[in-house]
Amino acid sequence: IMPSLVGSEMCIETGSYADRSSADSQRAKLAILGVSSKVVESQNGDKTIYRVQSNTMQQEAAVKLQKNLQDHNINSLIRSTK
């Protein structure tokens, strides 16, 4: 755990996709595991990127969730929501 982020709000990002259907598919996999998530659209130059992110949580919960996802072979990264 990074000391500078203790008490910070985090989210877990489980993928970044070029098309909405792939993002929705990843979101469905998370739902089966009981993980609430959303698809966030962002622009990268002239392309739209669809990121699958969990709801915000404290860092300790994010680390625990990331471990659970790893146990189910789902790669993820923890992002600060600040």
JSON list of N, CA, C and O in Angstrom, two decimals, residues 30-66:
[
{"chain": "A", "resi": 30, "resn": "LEU", "atom": "N", "xyz": [-17.69, -8.87, -14.62]},
{"chain": "A", "resi": 30, "resn": "LEU", "atom": "CA", "xyz": [-17.55, -8.33, -13.27]},
{"chain": "A", "resi": 30, "resn": "LEU", "atom": "C", "xyz": [-18.84, -8.49, -12.49]},
{"chain": "A", "resi": 30, "resn": "LEU", "atom": "O", "xyz": [-18.82, -8.82, -11.30]},
{"chain": "A", "resi": 31, "resn": "ALA", "atom": "N", "xyz": [-19.97, -8.27, -13.14]},
{"chain": "A", "resi": 31, "resn": "ALA", "atom": "CA", "xyz": [-21.27, -8.39, -12.48]},
{"chain": "A", "resi": 31, "resn": "ALA", "atom": "C", "xyz": [-21.49, -9.81, -11.97]},
{"chain": "A", "resi": 31, "resn": "ALA", "atom": "O", "xyz": [-22.02, -10.01, -10.86]},
{"chain": "A", "resi": 32, "resn": "ILE", "atom": "N", "xyz": [-21.04, -10.79, -12.74]},
{"chain": "A", "resi": 32, "resn": "ILE", "atom": "CA", "xyz": [-21.17, -12.20, -12.32]},
{"chain": "A", "resi": 32, "resn": "ILE", "atom": "C", "xyz": [-20.39, -12.43, -11.01]},
{"chain": "A", "resi": 32, "resn": "ILE", "atom": "O", "xyz": [-20.80, -13.22, -10.17]},
{"chain": "A", "resi": 33, "resn": "LEU", "atom": "N", "xyz": [-19.29, -11.71, -10.84]},
{"chain": "A", "resi": 33, "resn": "LEU", "atom": "CA", "xyz": [-18.48, -11.81, -9.62]},
{"chain": "A", "resi": 33, "resn": "LEU", "atom": "C", "xyz": [-19.00, -10.91, -8.50]},
{"chain": "A", "resi": 33, "resn": "LEU", "atom": "O", "xyz": [-18.41, -10.86, -7.42]},
{"chain": "A", "resi": 34, "resn": "GLY", "atom": "N", "xyz": [-20.07, -10.16, -8.77]},
{"chain": "A", "resi": 34, "resn": "GLY", "atom": "CA", "xyz": [-20.65, -9.29, -7.76]},
{"chain": "A", "resi": 34, "resn": "GLY", "atom": "C", "xyz": [-19.97, -7.93, -7.66]},
{"chain": "A", "resi": 34, "resn": "GLY", "atom": "O", "xyz": [-20.12, -7.24, -6.66]},
{"chain": "A", "resi": 35, "resn": "VAL", "atom": "N", "xyz": [-19.21, -7.56, -8.70]},
{"chain": "A", "resi": 35, "resn": "VAL", "atom": "CA", "xyz": [-18.50, -6.28, -8.70]},
{"chain": "A", "resi": 35, "resn": "VAL", "atom": "C", "xyz": [-19.31, -5.24, -9.46]},
{"chain": "A", "resi": 35, "resn": "VAL", "atom": "O", "xyz": [-19.60, -5.43, -10.64]},
{"chain": "A", "resi": 36, "resn": "SER", "atom": "N", "xyz": [-19.67, -4.16, -8.79]},
{"chain": "A", "resi": 36, "resn": "SER", "atom": "CA", "xyz": [-20.37, -3.05, -9.46]},
{"chain": "A", "resi": 36, "resn": "SER", "atom": "C", "xyz": [-19.36, -2.27, -10.29]},
{"chain": "A", "resi": 36, "resn": "SER", "atom": "O", "xyz": [-18.28, -1.95, -9.81]},
{"chain": "A", "resi": 37, "resn": "SER", "atom": "N", "xyz": [-19.72, -1.99, -11.54]},
{"chain": "A", "resi": 37, "resn": "SER", "atom": "CA", "xyz": [-18.81, -1.24, -12.40]},
{"chain": "A", "resi": 37, "resn": "SER", "atom": "C", "xyz": [-19.61, -0.39, -13.37]},
{"chain": "A", "resi": 37, "resn": "SER", "atom": "O", "xyz": [-20.83, -0.51, -13.47]},
{"chain": "A", "resi": 38, "resn": "LYS", "atom": "N", "xyz": [-18.89, 0.45, -14.08]},
{"chain": "A", "resi": 38, "resn": "LYS", "atom": "CA", "xyz": [-19.51, 1.31, -15.09]},
{"chain": "A", "resi": 38, "resn": "LYS", "atom": "C", "xyz": [-18.54, 1.44, -16.25]},
{"chain": "A", "resi": 38, "resn": "LYS", "atom": "O", "xyz": [-17.35, 1.19, -16.12]},
{"chain": "A", "resi": 39, "resn": "VAL", "atom": "N", "xyz": [-19.09, 1.84, -17.41]},
{"chain": "A", "resi": 39, "resn": "VAL", "atom": "CA", "xyz": [-18.27, 2.11, -18.58]},
{"chain": "A", "resi": 39, "resn": "VAL", "atom": "C", "xyz": [-18.14, 3.62, -18.69]},
{"chain": "A", "resi": 39, "resn": "VAL", "atom": "O", "xyz": [-19.14, 4.34, -18.71]},
{"chain": "A", "resi": 40, "resn": "VAL", "atom": "N", "xyz": [-16.89, 4.09, -18.69]},
{"chain": "A", "resi": 40, "resn": "VAL", "atom": "CA", "xyz": [-16.61, 5.52, -18.76]},
{"chain": "A", "resi": 40, "resn": "VAL", "atom": "C", "xyz": [-16.01, 5.82, -20.13]},
{"chain": "A", "resi": 40, "resn": "VAL", "atom": "O", "xyz": [-15.00, 5.23, -20.51]},
{"chain": "A", "resi": 41, "resn": "GLU", "atom": "N", "xyz": [-16.65, 6.73, -20.87]},
{"chain": "A", "resi": 41, "resn": "GLU", "atom": "CA", "xyz": [-16.14, 7.13, -22.19]},
{"chain": "A", "resi": 41, "resn": "GLU", "atom": "C", "xyz": [-15.12, 8.24, -22.03]},
{"chain": "A", "resi": 41, "resn": "GLU", "atom": "O", "xyz": [-15.31, 9.15, -21.24]},
{"chain": "A", "resi": 42, "resn": "SER", "atom": "N", "xyz": [-14.04, 8.15, -22.81]},
{"chain": "A", "resi": 42, "resn": "SER", "atom": "CA", "xyz": [-13.08, 9.25, -22.85]},
{"chain": "A", "resi": 42, "resn": "SER", "atom": "C", "xyz": [-12.52, 9.35, -24.26]},
{"chain": "A", "resi": 42, "resn": "SER", "atom": "O", "xyz": [-12.60, 8.40, -25.04]},
{"chain": "A", "resi": 43, "resn": "GLN", "atom": "N", "xyz": [-11.98, 10.49, -24.57]},
{"chain": "A", "resi": 43, "resn": "GLN", "atom": "CA", "xyz": [-11.41, 10.72, -25.90]},
{"chain": "A", "resi": 43, "resn": "GLN", "atom": "C", "xyz": [-9.90, 10.58, -25.84]},
{"chain": "A", "resi": 43, "resn": "GLN", "atom": "O", "xyz": [-9.26, 11.07, -24.92]},
{"chain": "A", "resi": 44, "resn": "ASN", "atom": "N", "xyz": [-9.34, 9.91, -26.82]},
{"chain": "A", "resi": 44, "resn": "ASN", "atom": "CA", "xyz": [-7.89, 9.81, -26.98]},
{"chain": "A", "resi": 44, "resn": "ASN", "atom": "C", "xyz": [-7.61, 10.26, -28.41]},
{"chain": "A", "resi": 44, "resn": "ASN", "atom": "O", "xyz": [-7.71, 9.47, -29.34]},
{"chain": "A", "resi": 45, "resn": "GLY", "atom": "N", "xyz": [-7.33, 11.55, -28.57]},
{"chain": "A", "resi": 45, "resn": "GLY", "atom": "CA", "xyz": [-7.21, 12.11, -29.92]},
{"chain": "A", "resi": 45, "resn": "GLY", "atom": "C", "xyz": [-8.57, 12.09, -30.58]},
{"chain": "A", "resi": 45, "resn": "GLY", "atom": "O", "xyz": [-9.55, 12.58, -30.02]},
{"chain": "A", "resi": 46, "resn": "ASP", "atom": "N", "xyz": [-8.67, 11.44, -31.73]},
{"chain": "A", "resi": 46, "resn": "ASP", "atom": "CA", "xyz": [-9.96, 11.37, -32.43]},
{"chain": "A", "resi": 46, "resn": "ASP", "atom": "C", "xyz": [-10.69, 10.06, -32.16]},
{"chain": "A", "resi": 46, "resn": "ASP", "atom": "O", "xyz": [-11.70, 9.77, -32.79]},
{"chain": "A", "resi": 47, "resn": "LYS", "atom": "N", "xyz": [-10.19, 9.26, -31.22]},
{"chain": "A", "resi": 47, "resn": "LYS", "atom": "CA", "xyz": [-10.81, 7.97, -30.91]},
{"chain": "A", "resi": 47, "resn": "LYS", "atom": "C", "xyz": [-11.49, 8.01, -29.55]},
{"chain": "A", "resi": 47, "resn": "LYS", "atom": "O", "xyz": [-11.02, 8.64, -28.62]},
{"chain": "A", "resi": 48, "resn": "THR", "atom": "N", "xyz": [-12.62, 7.30, -29.45]},
{"chain": "A", "resi": 48, "resn": "THR", "atom": "CA", "xyz": [-13.31, 7.14, -28.19]},
{"chain": "A", "resi": 48, "resn": "THR", "atom": "C", "xyz": [-12.82, 5.86, -27.53]},
{"chain": "A", "resi": 48, "resn": "THR", "atom": "O", "xyz": [-12.75, 4.82, -28.17]},
{"chain": "A", "resi": 49, "resn": "ILE", "atom": "N", "xyz": [-12.48, 5.97, -26.26]},
{"chain": "A", "resi": 49, "resn": "ILE", "atom": "CA", "xyz": [-12.03, 4.83, -25.46]},
{"chain": "A", "resi": 49, "resn": "ILE", "atom": "C", "xyz": [-13.10, 4.56, -24.42]},
{"chain": "A", "resi": 49, "resn": "ILE", "atom": "O", "xyz": [-13.65, 5.48, -23.82]},
{"chain": "A", "resi": 50, "resn": "TYR", "atom": "N", "xyz": [-13.39, 3.28, -24.21]},
{"chain": "A", "resi": 50, "resn": "TYR", "atom": "CA", "xyz": [-14.38, 2.86, -23.22]},
{"chain": "A", "resi": 50, "resn": "TYR", "atom": "C", "xyz": [-13.65, 2.13, -22.10]},
{"chain": "A", "resi": 50, "resn": "TYR", "atom": "O", "xyz": [-13.15, 1.03, -22.30]},
{"chain": "A", "resi": 51, "resn": "ARG", "atom": "N", "xyz": [-13.60, 2.75, -20.93]},
{"chain": "A", "resi": 51, "resn": "ARG", "atom": "CA", "xyz": [-12.90, 2.18, -19.78]},
{"chain": "A", "resi": 51, "resn": "ARG", "atom": "C", "xyz": [-13.91, 1.56, -18.82]},
{"chain": "A", "resi": 51, "resn": "ARG", "atom": "O", "xyz": [-14.93, 2.18, -18.51]},
{"chain": "A", "resi": 52, "resn": "VAL", "atom": "N", "xyz": [-13.60, 0.36, -18.35]},
{"chain": "A", "resi": 52, "resn": "VAL", "atom": "CA", "xyz": [-14.46, -0.31, -17.38]},
{"chain": "A", "resi": 52, "resn": "VAL", "atom": "C", "xyz": [-13.87, -0.07, -15.99]},
{"chain": "A", "resi": 52, "resn": "VAL", "atom": "O", "xyz": [-12.73, -0.45, -15.73]},
{"chain": "A", "resi": 53, "resn": "GLN", "atom": "N", "xyz": [-14.64, 0.62, -15.14]},
{"chain": "A", "resi": 53, "resn": "GLN", "atom": "CA", "xyz": [-14.16, 1.00, -13.81]},
{"chain": "A", "resi": 53, "resn": "GLN", "atom": "C", "xyz": [-15.17, 0.62, -12.74]},
{"chain": "A", "resi": 53, "resn": "GLN", "atom": "O", "xyz": [-16.38, 0.68, -12.96]},
{"chain": "A", "resi": 54, "resn": "SER", "atom": "N", "xyz": [-14.64, 0.24, -11.58]},
{"chain": "A", "resi": 54, "resn": "SER", "atom": "CA", "xyz": [-15.49, -0.04, -10.42]},
{"chain": "A", "resi": 54, "resn": "SER", "atom": "C", "xyz": [-16.00, 1.28, -9.85]},
{"chain": "A", "resi": 54, "resn": "SER", "atom": "O", "xyz": [-15.54, 2.35, -10.23]},
{"chain": "A", "resi": 55, "resn": "ASN", "atom": "N", "xyz": [-16.92, 1.15, -8.91]},
{"chain": "A", "resi": 55, "resn": "ASN", "atom": "CA", "xyz": [-17.33, 2.32, -8.13]},
{"chain": "A", "resi": 55, "resn": "ASN", "atom": "C", "xyz": [-16.14, 2.74, -7.27]},
{"chain": "A", "resi": 55, "resn": "ASN", "atom": "O", "xyz": [-15.22, 1.97, -7.05]},
{"chain": "A", "resi": 56, "resn": "THR", "atom": "N", "xyz": [-16.17, 3.97, -6.75]},
{"chain": "A", "resi": 56, "resn": "THR", "atom": "CA", "xyz": [-15.06, 4.44, -5.91]},
{"chain": "A", "resi": 56, "resn": "THR", "atom": "C", "xyz": [-15.10, 3.74, -4.56]},
{"chain": "A", "resi": 56, "resn": "THR", "atom": "O", "xyz": [-16.15, 3.32, -4.08]},
{"chain": "A", "resi": 57, "resn": "MET", "atom": "N", "xyz": [-13.90, 3.60, -3.97]},
{"chain": "A", "resi": 57, "resn": "MET", "atom": "CA", "xyz": [-13.75, 2.93, -2.68]},
{"chain": "A", "resi": 57, "resn": "MET", "atom": "C", "xyz": [-12.46, 3.39, -2.04]},
{"chain": "A", "resi": 57, "resn": "MET", "atom": "O", "xyz": [-11.64, 4.03, -2.69]},
{"chain": "A", "resi": 58, "resn": "GLN", "atom": "N", "xyz": [-12.28, 3.05, -0.78]},
{"chain": "A", "resi": 58, "resn": "GLN", "atom": "CA", "xyz": [-11.03, 3.35, -0.09]},
{"chain": "A", "resi": 58, "resn": "GLN", "atom": "C", "xyz": [-9.93, 2.41, -0.60]},
{"chain": "A", "resi": 58, "resn": "GLN", "atom": "O", "xyz": [-10.22, 1.33, -1.12]},
{"chain": "A", "resi": 59, "resn": "GLN", "atom": "N", "xyz": [-8.69, 2.81, -0.45]},
{"chain": "A", "resi": 59, "resn": "GLN", "atom": "CA", "xyz": [-7.57, 2.04, -1.00]},
{"chain": "A", "resi": 59, "resn": "GLN", "atom": "C", "xyz": [-7.54, 0.61, -0.50]},
{"chain": "A", "resi": 59, "resn": "GLN", "atom": "O", "xyz": [-7.30, -0.32, -1.27]},
{"chain": "A", "resi": 60, "resn": "GLU", "atom": "N", "xyz": [-7.78, 0.39, 0.77]},
{"chain": "A", "resi": 60, "resn": "GLU", "atom": "CA", "xyz": [-7.74, -0.96, 1.33]},
{"chain": "A", "resi": 60, "resn": "GLU", "atom": "C", "xyz": [-8.73, -1.87, 0.62]},
{"chain": "A", "resi": 60, "resn": "GLU", "atom": "O", "xyz": [-8.42, -3.02, 0.28]},
{"chain": "A", "resi": 61, "resn": "ALA", "atom": "N", "xyz": [-9.94, -1.37, 0.38]},
{"chain": "A", "resi": 61, "resn": "ALA", "atom": "CA", "xyz": [-10.95, -2.14, -0.34]},
{"chain": "A", "resi": 61, "resn": "ALA", "atom": "C", "xyz": [-10.53, -2.38, -1.79]},
{"chain": "A", "resi": 61, "resn": "ALA", "atom": "O", "xyz": [-10.77, -3.46, -2.34]},
{"chain": "A", "resi": 62, "resn": "ALA", "atom": "N", "xyz": [-9.89, -1.39, -2.40]},
{"chain": "A", "resi": 62, "resn": "ALA", "atom": "CA", "xyz": [-9.43, -1.53, -3.79]},
{"chain": "A", "resi": 62, "resn": "ALA", "atom": "C", "xyz": [-8.37, -2.61, -3.91]},
{"chain": "A", "resi": 62, "resn": "ALA", "atom": "O", "xyz": [-8.40, -3.43, -4.84]},
{"chain": "A", "resi": 63, "resn": "VAL", "atom": "N", "xyz": [-7.44, -2.65, -2.96]},
{"chain": "A", "resi": 63, "resn": "VAL", "atom": "CA", "xyz": [-6.38, -3.67, -2.97]},
{"chain": "A", "resi": 63, "resn": "VAL", "atom": "C", "xyz": [-7.01, -5.05, -2.81]},
{"chain": "A", "resi": 63, "resn": "VAL", "atom": "O", "xyz": [-6.63, -6.01, -3.51]},
{"chain": "A", "resi": 64, "resn": "LYS", "atom": "N", "xyz": [-7.97, -5.17, -1.92]},
{"chain": "A", "resi": 64, "resn": "LYS", "atom": "CA", "xyz": [-8.66, -6.45, -1.69]},
{"chain": "A", "resi": 64, "resn": "LYS", "atom": "C", "xyz": [-9.41, -6.89, -2.95]},
{"chain": "A", "resi": 64, "resn": "LYS", "atom": "O", "xyz": [-9.35, -8.06, -3.35]},
{"chain": "A", "resi": 65, "resn": "LEU", "atom": "N", "xyz": [-10.11, -5.96, -3.59]},
{"chain": "A", "resi": 65, "resn": "LEU", "atom": "CA", "xyz": [-10.84, -6.27, -4.81]},
{"chain": "A", "resi": 65, "resn": "LEU", "atom": "C", "xyz": [-9.89, -6.67, -5.93]},
{"chain": "A", "resi": 65, "resn": "LEU", "atom": "O", "xyz": [-10.14, -7.63, -6.66]},
{"chain": "A", "resi": 66, "resn": "GLN", "atom": "N", "xyz": [-8.77, -5.97, -6.05]},
{"chain": "A", "resi": 66, "resn": "GLN", "atom": "CA", "xyz": [-7.80, -6.30, -7.09]},
{"chain": "A", "resi": 66, "resn": "GLN", "atom": "C", "xyz": [-7.29, -7.74, -6.91]},
{"chain": "A", "resi": 66, "resn": "GLN", "atom": "O", "xyz": [-7.16, -8.48, -7.87]}
]
